[in-house]
Structures are given as C-alpha cells and as structure tokens.
JSON list of C-alpha atoms in Angstrom, two decimals:
[
{"chain": "A", "resi": 1, "resn": "UNK", "atom": "CA", "xyz": [7.33, 22.14, 21.24]},
{"chain": "A", "resi": 2, "resn": "UNK", "atom": "CA", "xyz": [7.84, 18.55, 19.10]},
{"chain": "A", "resi": 3, "resn": "UNK", "atom": "CA", "xyz": [5.44, 16.07, 19.88]},
{"chain": "A", "resi": 4, "resn": "UNK", "atom": "CA", "xyz": [6.33, 12.33, 20.56]},
{"chain": "A", "resi": 5, "resn": "UNK", "atom": "CA", "xyz": [4.88, 11.35, 17.23]},
{"chain": "A", "resi": 6, "resn": "UNK", "atom": "CA", "xyz": [6.94, 13.84, 14.61]},
{"chain": "A", "resi": 7, "resn": "UNK", "atom": "CA", "xyz": [9.97, 11.38, 14.89]},
{"chain": "A", "resi": 8, "resn": "UNK", "atom": "CA", "xyz": [10.11, 11.30, 11.03]},
{"chain": "A", "resi": 9, "resn": "UNK", "atom": "CA", "xyz": [9.85, 14.37, 9.83]},
{"chain": "A", "resi": 10, "resn": "UNK", "atom": "CA", "xyz": [12.35, 16.50, 12.25]},
{"chain": "A", "resi": 11, "resn": "UNK", "atom": "CA", "xyz": [10.13, 19.32, 12.22]},
{"chain": "A", "resi": 12, "resn": "UNK", "atom": "CA", "xyz": [10.04, 19.92, 8.23]},
{"chain": "A", "resi": 13, "resn": "UNK", "atom": "CA", "xyz": [7.60, 18.74, 5.76]},
{"chain": "A", "resi": 14, "resn": "UNK", "atom": "CA", "xyz": [4.21, 19.26, 7.53]},
{"chain": "A", "resi": 15, "resn": "UNK", "atom": "CA", "xyz": [2.40, 16.53, 8.56]},
{"chain": "A", "resi": 16, "resn": "UNK", "atom": "CA", "xyz": [2.81, 13.79, 5.89]},
{"chain": "A", "resi": 17, "resn": "UNK", "atom": "CA", "xyz": [6.25, 13.99, 6.92]},
{"chain": "A", "resi": 18, "resn": "UNK", "atom": "CA", "xyz": [5.49, 13.24, 10.41]},
{"chain": "A", "resi": 19, "resn": "UNK", "atom": "CA", "xyz": [3.46, 10.10, 9.72]},
{"chain": "A", "resi": 20, "resn": "UNK", "atom": "CA", "xyz": [5.87, 6.86, 10.04]},
{"chain": "A", "resi": 21, "resn": "UNK", "atom": "CA", "xyz": [6.52, 4.63, 7.40]},
{"chain": "A", "resi": 22, "resn": "UNK", "atom": "CA", "xyz": [4.61, 1.58, 7.59]},
{"chain": "A", "resi": 23, "resn": "UNK", "atom": "CA", "xyz": [1.37, 3.82, 8.52]},
{"chain": "A", "resi": 24, "resn": "UNK", "atom": "CA", "xyz": [2.24, 5.55, 5.40]},
{"chain": "A", "resi": 25, "resn": "UNK", "atom": "CA", "xyz": [2.82, 2.82, 3.08]},
{"chain": "A", "resi": 26, "resn": "UNK", "atom": "CA", "xyz": [-0.30, 1.04, 4.27]},
{"chain": "A", "resi": 27, "resn": "UNK", "atom": "CA", "xyz": [-2.10, 4.08, 3.16]},
{"chain": "A", "resi": 28, "resn": "UNK", "atom": "CA", "xyz": [-0.52, 5.02, 0.06]},
{"chain": "A", "resi": 29, "resn": "UNK", "atom": "CA", "xyz": [-1.30, 0.52, -0.97]},
{"chain": "A", "resi": 30, "resn": "UNK", "atom": "CA", "xyz": [-4.86, 1.05, 0.35]},
{"chain": "A", "resi": 31, "resn": "UNK", "atom": "CA", "xyz": [-5.42, 4.41, -2.09]},
{"chain": "A", "resi": 32, "resn": "UNK", "atom": "CA", "xyz": [-3.92, 2.66, -4.90]},
{"chain": "A", "resi": 33, "resn": "UNK", "atom": "CA", "xyz": [-5.68, -0.11, -4.65]},
{"chain": "A", "resi": 34, "resn": "UNK", "atom": "CA", "xyz": [-9.09, 1.89, -4.29]},
{"chain": "A", "resi": 35, "resn": "UNK", "atom": "CA", "xyz": [-8.13, 3.95, -7.43]},
{"chain": "A", "resi": 36, "resn": "UNK", "atom": "CA", "xyz": [-7.40, 0.55, -9.50]},
{"chain": "A", "resi": 37, "resn": "UNK", "atom": "CA", "xyz": [-10.65, -0.43, -8.35]},
{"chain": "A", "resi": 38, "resn": "UNK", "atom": "CA", "xyz": [-12.42, 2.55, -9.45]},
{"chain": "A", "resi": 39, "resn": "UNK", "atom": "CA", "xyz": [-10.99, 2.09, -12.88]},
{"chain": "A", "resi": 40, "resn": "UNK", "atom": "CA", "xyz": [-11.48, -1.59, -13.19]},
{"chain": "A", "resi": 41, "resn": "UNK", "atom": "CA", "xyz": [-13.76, -2.76, -10.26]},
{"chain": "A", "resi": 42, "resn": "UNK", "atom": "CA", "xyz": [-15.11, -6.35, -11.69]},
{"chain": "A", "resi": 43, "resn": "UNK", "atom": "CA", "xyz": [-11.64, -6.98, -12.42]},
{"chain": "A", "resi": 44, "resn": "UNK", "atom": "CA", "xyz": [-10.37, -5.83, -8.93]},
{"chain": "A", "resi": 45, "resn": "UNK", "atom": "CA", "xyz": [-12.63, -7.42, -6.83]},
{"chain": "A", "resi": 46, "resn": "UNK", "atom": "CA", "xyz": [-13.05, -10.80, -8.64]},
{"chain": "A", "resi": 47, "resn": "UNK", "atom": "CA", "xyz": [-8.89, -10.90, -8.26]},
{"chain": "A", "resi": 48, "resn": "UNK", "atom": "CA", "xyz": [-8.07, -9.19, -4.65]},
{"chain": "A", "resi": 49, "resn": "UNK", "atom": "CA", "xyz": [-11.65, -9.24, -2.80]},
{"chain": "A", "resi": 50, "resn": "UNK", "atom": "CA", "xyz": [-11.87, -11.98, -0.49]},
{"chain": "A", "resi": 51, "resn": "UNK", "atom": "CA", "xyz": [-14.75, -14.77, -1.24]},
{"chain": "A", "resi": 52, "resn": "UNK", "atom": "CA", "xyz": [-16.12, -17.73, 0.59]},
{"chain": "A", "resi": 53, "resn": "UNK", "atom": "CA", "xyz": [-13.34, -20.51, 0.25]},
{"chain": "A", "resi": 54, "resn": "UNK", "atom": "CA", "xyz": [-15.92, -22.71, -1.73]},
{"chain": "A", "resi": 55, "resn": "UNK", "atom": "CA", "xyz": [-16.66, -20.02, -4.18]},
{"chain": "A", "resi": 56, "resn": "UNK", "atom": "CA", "xyz": [-15.10, -20.18, -7.37]},
{"chain": "A", "resi": 57, "resn": "UNK", "atom": "CA", "xyz": [-14.12, -16.92, -7.01]},
{"chain": "A", "resi": 58, "resn": "UNK", "atom": "CA", "xyz": [-11.81, -17.35, -4.08]},
{"chain": "A", "resi": 59, "resn": "UNK", "atom": "CA", "xyz": [-8.24, -17.25, -4.65]},
{"chain": "A", "resi": 60, "resn": "UNK", "atom": "CA", "xyz": [-5.59, -17.80, -1.57]},
{"chain": "A", "resi": 61, "resn": "UNK", "atom": "CA", "xyz": [-4.29, -14.72, -1.89]},
{"chain": "A", "resi": 62, "resn": "UNK", "atom": "CA", "xyz": [-7.28, -12.88, -1.39]},
{"chain": "A", "resi": 63, "resn": "UNK", "atom": "CA", "xyz": [-7.41, -13.65, 2.82]},
{"chain": "A", "resi": 64, "resn": "UNK", "atom": "CA", "xyz": [-4.50, -10.70, 2.78]},
{"chain": "A", "resi": 65, "resn": "UNK", "atom": "CA", "xyz": [-5.30, -8.78, -0.48]},
{"chain": "A", "resi": 66, "resn": "UNK", "atom": "CA", "xyz": [-9.15, -7.92, 0.66]},
{"chain": "A", "resi": 67, "resn": "UNK", "atom": "CA", "xyz": [-7.48, -6.03, 3.65]},
{"chain": "A", "resi": 68, "resn": "UNK", "atom": "CA", "xyz": [-6.52, -3.20, 0.76]},
{"chain": "A", "resi": 69, "resn": "UNK", "atom": "CA", "xyz": [-9.49, -3.63, -0.87]},
{"chain": "A", "resi": 70, "resn": "UNK", "atom": "CA", "xyz": [-12.52, -1.04, 0.03]},
{"chain": "A", "resi": 71, "resn": "UNK", "atom": "CA", "xyz": [-16.45, -0.87, -0.86]},
{"chain": "A", "resi": 72, "resn": "UNK", "atom": "CA", "xyz": [-16.56, 2.85, -1.45]},
{"chain": "A", "resi": 73, "resn": "UNK", "atom": "CA", "xyz": [-15.28, 6.58, -0.86]},
{"chain": "A", "resi": 74, "resn": "UNK", "atom": "CA", "xyz": [-16.53, 6.88, 2.97]},
{"chain": "A", "resi": 75, "resn": "UNK", "atom": "CA", "xyz": [-15.19, 3.21, 3.48]},
{"chain": "A", "resi": 76, "resn": "UNK", "atom": "CA", "xyz": [-11.78, 3.74, 2.69]},
{"chain": "A", "resi": 77, "resn": "UNK", "atom": "CA", "xyz": [-11.73, 7.48, 4.34]},
{"chain": "A", "resi": 78, "resn": "UNK", "atom": "CA", "xyz": [-12.57, 6.46, 7.72]},
{"chain": "A", "resi": 79, "resn": "UNK", "atom": "CA", "xyz": [-10.41, 3.50, 8.02]},
{"chain": "A", "resi": 80, "resn": "UNK", "atom": "CA", "xyz": [-7.43, 5.32, 6.40]},
{"chain": "A", "resi": 81, "resn": "UNK", "atom": "CA", "xyz": [-8.33, 8.22, 8.80]},
{"chain": "A", "resi": 82, "resn": "UNK", "atom": "CA", "xyz": [-8.92, 5.98, 11.97]},
{"chain": "A", "resi": 83, "resn": "UNK", "atom": "CA", "xyz": [-5.25, 4.17, 10.56]},
{"chain": "A", "resi": 84, "resn": "UNK", "atom": "CA", "xyz": [-3.34, 7.87, 10.42]},
{"chain": "A", "resi": 85, "resn": "UNK", "atom": "CA", "xyz": [-4.85, 8.85, 13.61]},
{"chain": "A", "resi": 86, "resn": "UNK", "atom": "CA", "xyz": [-3.97, 6.14, 15.83]},
{"chain": "A", "resi": 87, "resn": "UNK", "atom": "CA", "xyz": [-1.91, 3.78, 13.58]},
{"chain": "A", "resi": 88, "resn": "UNK", "atom": "CA", "xyz": [0.91, 6.87, 14.18]},
{"chain": "A", "resi": 89, "resn": "UNK", "atom": "CA", "xyz": [0.75, 6.53, 17.86]},
{"chain": "A", "resi": 90, "resn": "UNK", "atom": "CA", "xyz": [0.98, 3.13, 18.02]},
{"chain": "A", "resi": 91, "resn": "UNK", "atom": "CA", "xyz": [3.32, 2.59, 15.53]},
{"chain": "A", "resi": 92, "resn": "UNK", "atom": "CA", "xyz": [5.90, 5.33, 16.84]},
{"chain": "A", "resi": 93, "resn": "UNK", "atom": "CA", "xyz": [5.62, 3.31, 20.53]},
{"chain": "A", "resi": 94, "resn": "UNK", "atom": "CA", "xyz": [5.90, -0.24, 19.19]},
{"chain": "A", "resi": 95, "resn": "UNK", "atom": "CA", "xyz": [8.17, 0.37, 16.38]},
{"chain": "A", "resi": 96, "resn": "UNK", "atom": "CA", "xyz": [7.80, 0.03, 12.48]},
{"chain": "A", "resi": 97, "resn": "UNK", "atom": "CA", "xyz": [8.57, -3.91, 12.22]},
{"chain": "A", "resi": 98, "resn": "UNK", "atom": "CA", "xyz": [5.98, -4.73, 15.37]},
{"chain": "A", "resi": 99, "resn": "UNK", "atom": "CA", "xyz": [3.56, -2.85, 14.06]},
{"chain": "A", "resi": 100, "resn": "UNK", "atom": "CA", "xyz": [2.99, -4.53, 10.77]},
{"chain": "A", "resi": 101, "resn": "UNK", "atom": "CA", "xyz": [3.31, -7.64, 12.39]},
{"chain": "A", "resi": 102, "resn": "UNK", "atom": "CA", "xyz": [0.44, -6.37, 14.28]},
{"chain": "A", "resi": 103, "resn": "UNK", "atom": "CA", "xyz": [-1.59, -4.91, 11.98]},
{"chain": "A", "resi": 104, "resn": "UNK", "atom": "CA", "xyz": [-1.46, -8.07, 9.80]},
{"chain": "A", "resi": 105, "resn": "UNK", "atom": "CA", "xyz": [-2.40, -10.36, 12.37]},
{"chain": "A", "resi": 106, "resn": "UNK", "atom": "CA", "xyz": [-5.13, -8.28, 13.08]},
{"chain": "A", "resi": 107, "resn": "UNK", "atom": "CA", "xyz": [-6.56, -8.26, 9.28]},
{"chain": "A", "resi": 108, "resn": "UNK", "atom": "CA", "xyz": [-5.72, -12.04, 9.39]},
{"chain": "A", "resi": 109, "resn": "UNK", "atom": "CA", "xyz": [-7.25, -12.93, 12.72]},
{"chain": "A", "resi": 110, "resn": "UNK", "atom": "CA", "xyz": [-10.43, -11.05, 11.47]},
{"chain": "A", "resi": 111, "resn": "UNK", "atom": "CA", "xyz": [-10.28, -12.75, 8.14]},
{"chain": "A", "resi": 112, "resn": "UNK", "atom": "CA", "xyz": [-10.09, -16.32, 10.15]},
{"chain": "A", "resi": 113, "resn": "UNK", "atom": "CA", "xyz": [-12.99, -15.03, 12.18]},
{"chain": "A", "resi": 114, "resn": "UNK", "atom": "CA", "xyz": [-14.88, -13.99, 9.08]},
{"chain": "A", "resi": 115, "resn": "UNK", "atom": "CA", "xyz": [-14.40, -16.82, 7.41]},
{"chain": "A", "resi": 116, "resn": "UNK", "atom": "CA", "xyz": [-15.47, -18.77, 10.48]},
{"chain": "A", "resi": 117, "resn": "UNK", "atom": "CA", "xyz": [-18.84, -17.57, 10.71]},
{"chain": "A", "resi": 118, "resn": "UNK", "atom": "CA", "xyz": [-19.87, -17.87, 6.84]},
{"chain": "A", "resi": 119, "resn": "UNK", "atom": "CA", "xyz": [-18.30, -21.16, 7.43]},
{"chain": "A", "resi": 120, "resn": "UNK", "atom": "CA", "xyz": [-21.30, -21.68, 10.33]},
{"chain": "A", "resi": 121, "resn": "UNK", "atom": "CA", "xyz": [-24.04, -19.79, 8.08]},
{"chain": "A", "resi": 122, "resn": "UNK", "atom": "CA", "xyz": [-23.04, -22.38, 5.31]},
{"chain": "A", "resi": 123, "resn": "UNK", "atom": "CA", "xyz": [-23.66, -25.25, 7.80]},
{"chain": "A", "resi": 124, "resn": "UNK", "atom": "CA", "xyz": [-27.20, -23.82, 8.81]},
{"chain": "A", "resi": 125, "resn": "UNK", "atom": "CA", "xyz": [-28.11, -23.39, 4.90]},
{"chain": "A", "resi": 126, "resn": "UNK", "atom": "CA", "xyz": [-26.97, -26.85, 3.76]},
{"chain": "A", "resi": 127, "resn": "UNK", "atom": "CA", "xyz": [-28.87, -28.69, 7.07]},
{"chain": "A", "resi": 128, "resn": "UNK", "atom": "CA", "xyz": [-31.77, -26.20, 5.55]},
{"chain": "A", "resi": 129, "resn": "UNK", "atom": "CA", "xyz": [-31.31, -27.28, 1.93]},
{"chain": "A", "resi": 130, "resn": "UNK", "atom": "CA", "xyz": [-31.26, -30.45, 2.92]},
{"chain": "A", "resi": 131, "resn": "UNK", "atom": "CA", "xyz": [-34.69, -30.43, 4.70]},
{"chain": "A", "resi": 132, "resn": "UNK", "atom": "CA", "xyz": [-35.83, -28.70, 1.54]},
{"chain": "A", "resi": 133, "resn": "UNK", "atom": "CA", "xyz": [-36.39, -25.22, 2.80]},
{"chain": "A", "resi": 134, "resn": "UNK", "atom": "CA", "xyz": [-37.31, -22.75, -0.07]},
{"chain": "A", "resi": 135, "resn": "UNK", "atom": "CA", "xyz": [-34.50, -19.70, -0.44]},
{"chain": "A", "resi": 136, "resn": "UNK", "atom": "CA", "xyz": [-31.33, -21.94, 1.50]},
{"chain": "A", "resi": 137, "resn": "UNK", "atom": "CA", "xyz": [-29.71, -22.74, -2.06]},
{"chain": "A", "resi": 138, "resn": "UNK", "atom": "CA", "xyz": [-30.05, -19.04, -3.00]},
{"chain": "A", "resi": 139, "resn": "UNK", "atom": "CA", "xyz": [-28.63, -18.11, 1.05]},
{"chain": "A", "resi": 140, "resn": "UNK", "atom": "CA", "xyz": [-25.61, -20.43, -0.32]},
{"chain": "A", "resi": 141, "resn": "UNK", "atom": "CA", "xyz": [-25.02, -19.23, -3.61]},
{"chain": "A", "resi": 142, "resn": "UNK", "atom": "CA", "xyz": [-25.33, -15.73, -2.17]},
{"chain": "A", "resi": 143, "resn": "UNK", "atom": "CA", "xyz": [-22.40, -16.25, 0.46]},
{"chain": "A", "resi": 144, "resn": "UNK", "atom": "CA", "xyz": [-20.37, -17.70, -2.25]},
{"chain": "A", "resi": 145, "resn": "UNK", "atom": "CA", "xyz": [-20.41, -15.32, -4.72]},
{"chain": "A", "resi": 146, "resn": "UNK", "atom": "CA", "xyz": [-20.60, -12.12, -1.79]},
{"chain": "A", "resi": 147, "resn": "UNK", "atom": "CA", "xyz": [-16.59, -10.21, -1.77]},
{"chain": "A", "resi": 148, "resn": "UNK", "atom": "CA", "xyz": [-15.23, -9.65, 1.88]},
{"chain": "A", "resi": 149, "resn": "UNK", "atom": "CA", "xyz": [-13.43, -6.00, 1.47]},
{"chain": "A", "resi": 150, "resn": "UNK", "atom": "CA", "xyz": [-11.96, -3.11, 4.15]},
{"chain": "A", "resi": 151, "resn": "UNK", "atom": "CA", "xyz": [-9.09, -2.70, 6.79]},
{"chain": "A", "resi": 152, "resn": "UNK", "atom": "CA", "xyz": [-11.72, -3.14, 8.95]},
{"chain": "A", "resi": 153, "resn": "UNK", "atom": "CA", "xyz": [-10.29, -6.44, 11.05]},
{"chain": "A", "resi": 154, "resn": "UNK", "atom": "CA", "xyz": [-6.83, -4.56, 11.40]},
{"chain": "A", "resi": 155, "resn": "UNK", "atom": "CA", "xyz": [-8.02, -1.16, 12.26]},
{"chain": "A", "resi": 156, "resn": "UNK", "atom": "CA", "xyz": [-9.90, -2.37, 14.65]},
{"chain": "A", "resi": 157, "resn": "UNK", "atom": "CA", "xyz": [-7.02, -4.31, 16.26]},
{"chain": "A", "resi": 158, "resn": "UNK", "atom": "CA", "xyz": [-5.08, -0.89, 16.20]},
{"chain": "A", "resi": 159, "resn": "UNK", "atom": "CA", "xyz": [-7.73, 1.11, 18.49]},
{"chain": "A", "resi": 160, "resn": "UNK", "atom": "CA", "xyz": [-7.72, -1.74, 20.42]},
{"chain": "A", "resi": 161, "resn": "UNK", "atom": "CA", "xyz": [-3.94, -1.67, 20.91]},
{"chain": "A", "resi": 162, "resn": "UNK", "atom": "CA", "xyz": [-4.11, 2.05, 21.67]},
{"chain": "A", "resi": 163, "resn": "UNK", "atom": "CA", "xyz": [-6.52, 1.15, 23.94]},
{"chain": "A", "resi": 164, "resn": "UNK", "atom": "CA", "xyz": [-4.47, -0.89, 25.99]},
{"chain": "A", "resi": 165, "resn": "UNK", "atom": "CA", "xyz": [-1.48, 0.95, 25.82]},
{"chain": "A", "resi": 166, "resn": "UNK", "atom": "CA", "xyz": [-2.77, 4.55, 26.69]},
{"chain": "A", "resi": 167, "resn": "UNK", "atom": "CA", "xyz": [-5.71, 3.25, 29.09]},
{"chain": "A", "resi": 168, "resn": "UNK", "atom": "CA", "xyz": [-6.31, 6.51, 30.54]},
{"chain": "A", "resi": 169, "resn": "UNK", "atom": "CA", "xyz": [-6.69, 8.83, 27.98]},
{"chain": "A", "resi": 170, "resn": "UNK", "atom": "CA", "xyz": [-9.59, 10.04, 26.02]},
{"chain": "A", "resi": 171, "resn": "UNK", "atom": "CA", "xyz": [-9.51, 10.63, 22.53]},
{"chain": "A", "resi": 172, "resn": "UNK", "atom": "CA", "xyz": [-9.84, 14.49, 24.05]},
{"chain": "A", "resi": 173, "resn": "UNK", "atom": "CA", "xyz": [-7.73, 14.47, 26.23]},
{"chain": "A", "resi": 174, "resn": "UNK", "atom": "CA", "xyz": [-4.83, 14.46, 24.10]},
{"chain": "A", "resi": 175, "resn": "UNK", "atom": "CA", "xyz": [-4.45, 17.92, 23.48]},
{"chain": "A", "resi": 176, "resn": "UNK", "atom": "CA", "xyz": [-1.87, 19.77, 25.84]},
{"chain": "A", "resi": 177, "resn": "UNK", "atom": "CA", "xyz": [-3.37, 22.08, 28.62]},
{"chain": "A", "resi": 178, "resn": "UNK", "atom": "CA", "xyz": [-1.86, 25.45, 28.46]}
]
C-alpha cells in the first residue's frame, strides 16, 4: 500500500527516497553547515549567525543564514526531525515551491519578531543606562554580541501549517487502522 507522501521514491529506495526535494535539501544544507560549524565554530558563528543590527558582527545576509545554523547536536536533531516529520506532509500537500516560500517567510518572520523584541530590550536598557543604572551597559553589550541561530521559527511555522491543513488529526491518529 502506497502512502500519500511516497511520491518521490516510487516505492524504491527506502525512507530517504520518499523525502520530497525541498525538505531533503533544507535538511542537507543544515547538516552541512552544522559540520562546518564543528570544524570552525568561531568563523561560522561570526559569519552566519544573526546578530543585532547595531552589533559590529552584524551582516545583512545573517537574517537568512541564521536559519541554517544550530547551537548543538540536540538543537539540530530535533529541528531536522520535526522538519522531516511534518515538512514531508506539508510539502507534498502544497507543493515544493509554495513549501519553500512558506518555510522562508516563517523563518524571516521569526527573525523579524526576534529583532523587534531585541530592539525593545535595547531601548529599555539604553533608558536605564541614561539614568545611570548599574549593569545596563553590560546588558546592551550582551544583546549586541549574542548570536541567534536555528530553524525553529520556520519549523514552528510548519507545525502551524500542518495543524491548519489537517485540523482534526492528532499525531497519534496518523497510523492506519487495520
């Protein structure tokens, strides 16, 4: 019996052949950048993780590239596990082009939200620094030098898409009934 998400393997090639192309490529890019980070962490984080725009480490491309960086094995493992588990179904349902666009819109939206919260924190700390509160300058420095990494924003978008496409399903009800 062929399942609805087995469009790409034609029944041959096992599990990896059944992963749709956009999901497979996103996972591959994440794994490659994770391996590169293990080899040269300082360069990869300074170049591709997202920093606050007022930071000397900020580069415009980081708004996109931070989605492919991860902070450790379990971080990438659970993000990629969730991407495969739910991304396969969503990609097969809406198509690869729409899936990629949706994935990046969710990731960029999460980055925008994160930067907005950091901006509000920065304003609060700058007001505190102007009033002479101790520690405010340290907090400003911390925001400027703390990297943001991970695909979690895009992954949460996929979870919401899955829930909206298949509202009555629960994860436990996906198994076929004999």
